[in-house]
Amino acid sequence: MIKLPKVIGHRGAAAYAPENTLEGIQVAADMGLEWVELDVKLTKDLVPIIFHDENLQRTTGSSALVAETDYDTIKTLEAGSWFGDSFAGQKIPTLEEAVDVLLERNMGLNLEIKPCPGRERETAEVALDVLSQIWDDHDKLLISSFQHVSLEAAQEMAGDWARGLLLPEEWPENWEEMAQYLQVTTINLNGNTATRDQIEMAIDLEKPILAYTINDPIRARELQSWGVDTFFSDEPDIILENLLTVH
Ligand code: G3P
Ligand code: MG
């Protein structure tokens, strides 16, 4: 049975260290966080890397697309100095490198399958294949995606691993059917835009509800009072401090 924490560090601890880097995981662990959320996608030559955008621009300055760049090039890029000079030298980690740090720090992982367009199935397949060889503790692992094809592939590959259905701001009309069909364990919704009615509909499915990306403690408490169980945050220490302990 998966054991979710109250707060999950978003992309590591994105307000304090460059997102989706090994240093971000270390900073989250140093804060005492139990879990982080990381995004995984594939390089052109099918190496699973921890990266959010389709384009390398924002965090590395390269204008290339991830899906058109081989890992040999990706590994030469620098992905920390955009965030702050003291983070210069941070690289884009492979999934395997990130898991090494997580295991060393005894942390849980929400791995978000974030495929480049058209690679929904293979991204899940490659990432889960790698994970299946190095990750044992399934109480501390949640695979999530906005892409139902990725979740379907995850279900086929590792049916007993917990999966989370990520809902965008606009919920698809058939979201309940998708949750049923994909047999997801959790519902991961946009906590900044979700209404109380939506949260109540999600609660009716009797699954844990996770809200992304909550950096405002007042909103966190409101969502908590509506029944949200777990929060993704860039400032996880602040959210953790402000949640009510009894829920
Ligand atoms: O998994 C929660 C959250 O990370 C989803 O949105 O764009 O930050 O990956 P995004
Ligand atoms: Mg994400």
GROMACS .gro file of C-alpha atoms and ligand atoms in nm:
model
  258
    1MET     CA    1   0.000   0.000   0.000
    2ILE     CA    2   0.139   0.337  -0.100
    3LYS     CA    3   0.220   0.572   0.190
    4LEU     CA    4   0.185   0.927   0.071
    5PRO     CA    5   0.330   1.220   0.264
    6LYS     CA    6   0.138   1.547   0.322
    7VAL     CA    7   0.377   1.747   0.107
    8ILE     CA    8   0.581   1.649  -0.199
    9GLY     CA    9   0.865   1.869  -0.323
   10HIS     CA   10   0.775   1.984  -0.675
   11ARG     CA   11   1.052   1.914  -0.929
   12GLY     CA   12   1.274   1.867  -0.623
   13ALA     CA   13   1.226   2.187  -0.427
   14ALA     CA   14   1.189   2.425  -0.720
   15ALA     CA   15   1.190   2.752  -0.524
   16TYR     CA   16   1.521   2.669  -0.358
   17ALA     CA   17   1.727   2.482  -0.616
   18PRO     CA   18   1.713   2.442  -0.994
   19GLU     CA   19   1.420   2.217  -1.084
   20ASN     CA   20   1.469   1.852  -1.173
   21THR     CA   21   1.837   1.842  -1.074
   22LEU     CA   22   2.029   1.621  -0.832
   23GLU     CA   23   2.095   1.925  -0.615
   24GLY     CA   24   1.720   1.986  -0.603
   25ILE     CA   25   1.670   1.637  -0.462
   26GLN     CA   26   1.946   1.694  -0.206
   27VAL     CA   27   1.793   2.025  -0.097
   28ALA     CA   28   1.452   1.860  -0.059
   29ALA     CA   29   1.606   1.581   0.149
   30ASP     CA   30   1.794   1.831   0.363
   31MET     CA   31   1.461   2.003   0.437
   32GLY     CA   32   1.332   1.676   0.575
   33LEU     CA   33   1.093   1.607   0.289
   34GLU     CA   34   0.992   1.247   0.241
   35TRP     CA   35   0.908   1.260  -0.131
   36VAL     CA   36   0.980   1.459  -0.445
   37GLU     CA   37   0.804   1.485  -0.778
   38LEU     CA   38   1.023   1.467  -1.090
   39ASP     CA   39   0.936   1.478  -1.460
   40VAL     CA   40   1.077   1.218  -1.698
   41LYS     CA   41   1.105   1.229  -2.076
   42LEU     CA   42   1.323   1.067  -2.342
   43THR     CA   43   1.620   1.199  -2.535
   44LYS     CA   44   1.628   1.134  -2.909
   45ASP     CA   45   1.824   0.814  -2.844
   46LEU     CA   46   1.575   0.698  -2.578
   47VAL     CA   47   1.761   0.779  -2.258
   48PRO     CA   48   1.513   0.870  -1.981
   49ILE     CA   49   1.611   1.208  -1.837
   50ILE     CA   50   1.464   1.424  -1.564
   51PHE     CA   51   1.335   1.731  -1.746
   52HIS     CA   52   1.012   1.928  -1.771
   53ASP     CA   53   0.996   2.123  -2.097
   54GLU     CA   54   0.993   1.999  -2.457
   55ASN     CA   55   1.257   2.258  -2.538
   56LEU     CA   56   1.593   2.287  -2.362
   57GLN     CA   57   1.589   2.668  -2.369
   58ARG     CA   58   1.455   2.778  -2.034
   59THR     CA   59   1.698   2.599  -1.806
   60THR     CA   60   2.002   2.539  -2.031
   61GLY     CA   61   1.994   2.812  -2.298
   62SER     CA   62   2.003   2.558  -2.584
   63SER     CA   63   1.725   2.613  -2.834
   64ALA     CA   64   1.705   2.245  -2.932
   65LEU     CA   65   1.414   2.012  -2.862
   66VAL     CA   66   1.474   1.726  -2.617
   67ALA     CA   67   1.320   1.478  -2.862
   68GLU     CA   68   1.572   1.582  -3.128
   69THR     CA   69   1.883   1.577  -2.908
   70ASP     CA   70   2.095   1.274  -2.817
   71TYR     CA   71   2.200   1.212  -2.459
   72ASP     CA   72   2.567   1.273  -2.548
   73THR     CA   73   2.476   1.635  -2.619
   74ILE     CA   74   2.228   1.670  -2.332
   75LYS     CA   75   2.492   1.562  -2.082
   76THR     CA   76   2.719   1.851  -2.183
   77LEU     CA   77   2.451   2.111  -2.101
   78GLU     CA   78   2.455   2.314  -1.783
   79ALA     CA   79   2.120   2.341  -1.608
   80GLY     CA   80   2.184   2.529  -1.284
   81SER     CA   81   2.320   2.876  -1.347
   82TRP     CA   82   1.989   3.008  -1.487
   83PHE     CA   83   1.862   2.966  -1.131
   84GLY     CA   84   2.161   3.110  -0.948
   85ASP     CA   85   2.539   3.133  -0.980
   86SER     CA   86   2.591   2.902  -0.685
   87PHE     CA   87   2.415   2.624  -0.880
   88ALA     CA   88   2.639   2.650  -1.187
   89GLY     CA   89   2.751   2.307  -1.304
   90GLN     CA   90   2.425   2.124  -1.236
   91LYS     CA   91   2.343   1.882  -1.516
   92ILE     CA   92   2.022   1.733  -1.651
   93PRO     CA   93   2.014   1.401  -1.465
   94THR     CA   94   1.924   1.067  -1.611
   95LEU     CA   95   1.641   0.886  -1.435
   96GLU     CA   96   1.897   0.642  -1.303
   97GLU     CA   97   2.116   0.915  -1.154
   98ALA     CA   98   1.815   1.071  -0.986
   99VAL     CA   99   1.706   0.738  -0.841
  100ASP     CA  100   2.056   0.679  -0.704
  101VAL     CA  101   2.028   0.999  -0.500
  102LEU     CA  102   1.671   0.921  -0.391
  103LEU     CA  103   1.772   0.577  -0.267
  104GLU     CA  104   2.077   0.717  -0.091
  105ARG     CA  105   1.854   0.974   0.085
  106ASN     CA  106   1.577   0.720   0.148
  107MET     CA  107   1.314   0.928  -0.033
  108GLY     CA  108   0.989   0.846  -0.209
  109LEU     CA  109   0.925   0.940  -0.572
  110ASN     CA  110   0.633   1.062  -0.774
  111LEU     CA  111   0.761   1.012  -1.126
  112GLU     CA  112   0.556   1.214  -1.372
  113ILE     CA  113   0.573   1.067  -1.721
  114LYS     CA  114   0.602   1.382  -1.930
  115PRO     CA  115   0.641   1.253  -2.286
  116CYS     CA  116   0.739   1.464  -2.582
  117PRO     CA  117   0.446   1.460  -2.828
  118GLY     CA  118   0.408   1.122  -2.997
  119ARG     CA  119   0.625   0.941  -2.743
  120GLU     CA  120   0.356   0.876  -2.482
  121ARG     CA  121   0.387   0.499  -2.481
  122GLU     CA  122   0.760   0.458  -2.523
  123THR     CA  123   0.841   0.714  -2.252
  124ALA     CA  124   0.644   0.513  -1.998
  125GLU     CA  125   0.788   0.185  -2.122
  126VAL     CA  126   1.152   0.295  -2.110
  127ALA     CA  127   1.119   0.479  -1.777
  128LEU     CA  128   0.941   0.189  -1.608
  129ASP     CA  129   1.185  -0.060  -1.750
  130VAL     CA  130   1.473   0.133  -1.592
  131LEU     CA  131   1.284   0.182  -1.266
  132SER     CA  132   1.187  -0.184  -1.239
  133GLN     CA  133   1.556  -0.273  -1.226
  134ILE     CA  134   1.649  -0.029  -0.950
  135TRP     CA  135   1.344   0.052  -0.738
  136ASP     CA  136   1.209  -0.196  -0.483
  137ASP     CA  137   0.991  -0.012  -0.235
  138HIS     CA  138   0.654   0.034  -0.401
  139ASP     CA  139   0.509   0.201  -0.094
  140LYS     CA  140   0.724   0.498  -0.189
  141LEU     CA  141   0.658   0.521  -0.561
  142LEU     CA  142   0.379   0.684  -0.760
  143ILE     CA  143   0.375   0.697  -1.140
  144SER     CA  144   0.159   0.977  -1.278
  145SER     CA  145   0.081   1.139  -1.611
  146PHE     CA  146  -0.157   1.374  -1.788
  147GLN     CA  147  -0.136   1.128  -2.079
  148HIS     CA  148  -0.372   0.833  -2.059
  149VAL     CA  149  -0.162   0.640  -2.312
  150SER     CA  150   0.137   0.666  -2.076
  151LEU     CA  151  -0.074   0.546  -1.782
  152GLU     CA  152  -0.209   0.261  -1.989
  153ALA     CA  153   0.147   0.154  -2.076
  154ALA     CA  154   0.242   0.179  -1.707
  155GLN     CA  155  -0.055  -0.039  -1.616
  156GLU     CA  156   0.048  -0.301  -1.869
  157MET     CA  157   0.410  -0.298  -1.762
  158ALA     CA  158   0.374  -0.279  -1.386
  159GLY     CA  159   0.010  -0.323  -1.294
  160ASP     CA  160   0.080  -0.337  -0.921
  161TRP     CA  161   0.262  -0.002  -0.902
  162ALA     CA  162   0.048   0.289  -0.789
  163ARG     CA  163  -0.058   0.526  -1.067
  164GLY     CA  164  -0.194   0.879  -1.044
  165LEU     CA  165  -0.425   1.042  -1.299
  166LEU     CA  166  -0.313   1.400  -1.355
  167LEU     CA  167  -0.602   1.630  -1.437
  168PRO     CA  168  -0.535   1.959  -1.616
  169GLU     CA  169  -0.714   2.284  -1.535
  170GLU     CA  170  -0.994   2.186  -1.774
  171TRP     CA  171  -1.105   1.840  -1.668
  172PRO     CA  172  -1.181   1.605  -1.958
  173GLU     CA  173  -1.550   1.518  -1.966
  174ASN     CA  174  -1.472   1.148  -1.918
  175TRP     CA  175  -1.227   1.193  -1.628
  176GLU     CA  176  -1.416   0.950  -1.406
  177GLU     CA  177  -1.422   0.682  -1.674
  178MET     CA  178  -1.051   0.737  -1.729
  179ALA     CA  179  -0.981   0.695  -1.358
  180GLN     CA  180  -1.185   0.373  -1.355
  181TYR     CA  181  -1.044   0.230  -1.675
  182LEU     CA  182  -0.683   0.310  -1.586
  183GLN     CA  183  -0.740   0.181  -1.231
  184VAL     CA  184  -0.549   0.470  -1.082
  185THR     CA  185  -0.470   0.491  -0.713
  186THR     CA  186  -0.471   0.872  -0.685
  187ILE     CA  187  -0.624   1.179  -0.847
  188ASN     CA  188  -0.370   1.458  -0.898
  189LEU     CA  189  -0.542   1.787  -0.977
  190ASN     CA  190  -0.460   2.154  -1.024
  191GLY     CA  191  -0.509   2.291  -0.675
  192ASN     CA  192  -0.498   2.652  -0.784
  193THR     CA  193  -0.795   2.630  -1.017
  194ALA     CA  194  -1.001   2.342  -0.875
  195THR     CA  195  -1.338   2.436  -0.728
  196ARG     CA  196  -1.485   2.293  -0.414
  197ASP     CA  197  -1.741   2.107  -0.628
  198GLN     CA  198  -1.464   1.944  -0.830
  199ILE     CA  199  -1.279   1.838  -0.516
  200GLU     CA  200  -1.602   1.688  -0.384
  201MET     CA  201  -1.655   1.494  -0.706
  202ALA     CA  202  -1.299   1.363  -0.680
  203ILE     CA  203  -1.354   1.266  -0.316
  204ASP     CA  204  -1.650   1.054  -0.429
  205LEU     CA  205  -1.403   0.820  -0.600
  206GLU     CA  206  -1.255   0.742  -0.257
  207LYS     CA  207  -0.896   0.782  -0.369
  208PRO     CA  208  -0.627   1.006  -0.224
  209ILE     CA  209  -0.634   1.355  -0.378
  210LEU     CA  210  -0.310   1.534  -0.453
  211ALA     CA  211  -0.303   1.903  -0.549
  212TYR     CA  212  -0.037   2.074  -0.762
  213THR     CA  213   0.136   2.325  -0.735
  214ILE     CA  214   0.051   2.495  -0.409
  215ASN     CA  215   0.284   2.762  -0.277
  216ASP     CA  216   0.027   2.970  -0.090
  217PRO     CA  217  -0.027   2.838   0.263
  218ILE     CA  218  -0.375   2.992   0.286
  219ARG     CA  219  -0.485   2.804  -0.026
  220ALA     CA  220  -0.324   2.488   0.111
  221ARG     CA  221  -0.533   2.510   0.426
  222GLU     CA  222  -0.848   2.578   0.229
  223LEU     CA  223  -0.787   2.275   0.008
  224GLN     CA  224  -0.705   2.071   0.314
  225SER     CA  225  -1.038   2.168   0.469
  226TRP     CA  226  -1.209   2.052   0.146
  227GLY     CA  227  -1.042   1.711   0.171
  228VAL     CA  228  -0.717   1.731  -0.028
  229ASP     CA  229  -0.466   1.486   0.115
  230THR     CA  230  -0.129   1.583  -0.031
  231PHE     CA  231   0.027   1.896  -0.181
  232PHE     CA  232   0.296   1.944  -0.442
  233SER     CA  233   0.492   2.258  -0.364
  234ASP     CA  234   0.794   2.455  -0.480
  235GLU     CA  235   0.816   2.581  -0.121
  236PRO     CA  236   0.734   2.259   0.058
  237ASP     CA  237   0.875   2.370   0.394
  238ILE     CA  238   0.631   2.662   0.408
  239ILE     CA  239   0.331   2.450   0.313
  240LEU     CA  240   0.429   2.180   0.561
  241GLU     CA  241   0.456   2.433   0.843
  242ASN     CA  242   0.112   2.573   0.767
  243LEU     CA  243  -0.097   2.260   0.725
  244LEU     CA  244  -0.322   2.155   1.006
  245THR     CA  245  -0.180   1.846   1.165
  246VAL     CA  246  -0.518   1.693   1.234
  247HIS     CA  247  -0.717   1.634   0.920
  248G3P     O1  248   0.271   1.637  -1.109
  248G3P     C1  249   0.229   1.761  -1.064
  248G3P     C2  250   0.280   1.874  -1.152
  248G3P     O2  251   0.418   1.859  -1.167
  248G3P     C3  252   0.213   1.879  -1.286
  248G3P     O3  253   0.247   1.991  -1.361
  248G3P     O4  254   0.373   2.111  -1.536
  248G3P     O5  255   0.460   2.108  -1.305
  248G3P     O6  256   0.469   1.903  -1.443
  248G3P     P1  257   0.394   2.028  -1.413
  249MG      MG  258   0.552   1.762  -1.305
   0.00000   0.00000   0.00000
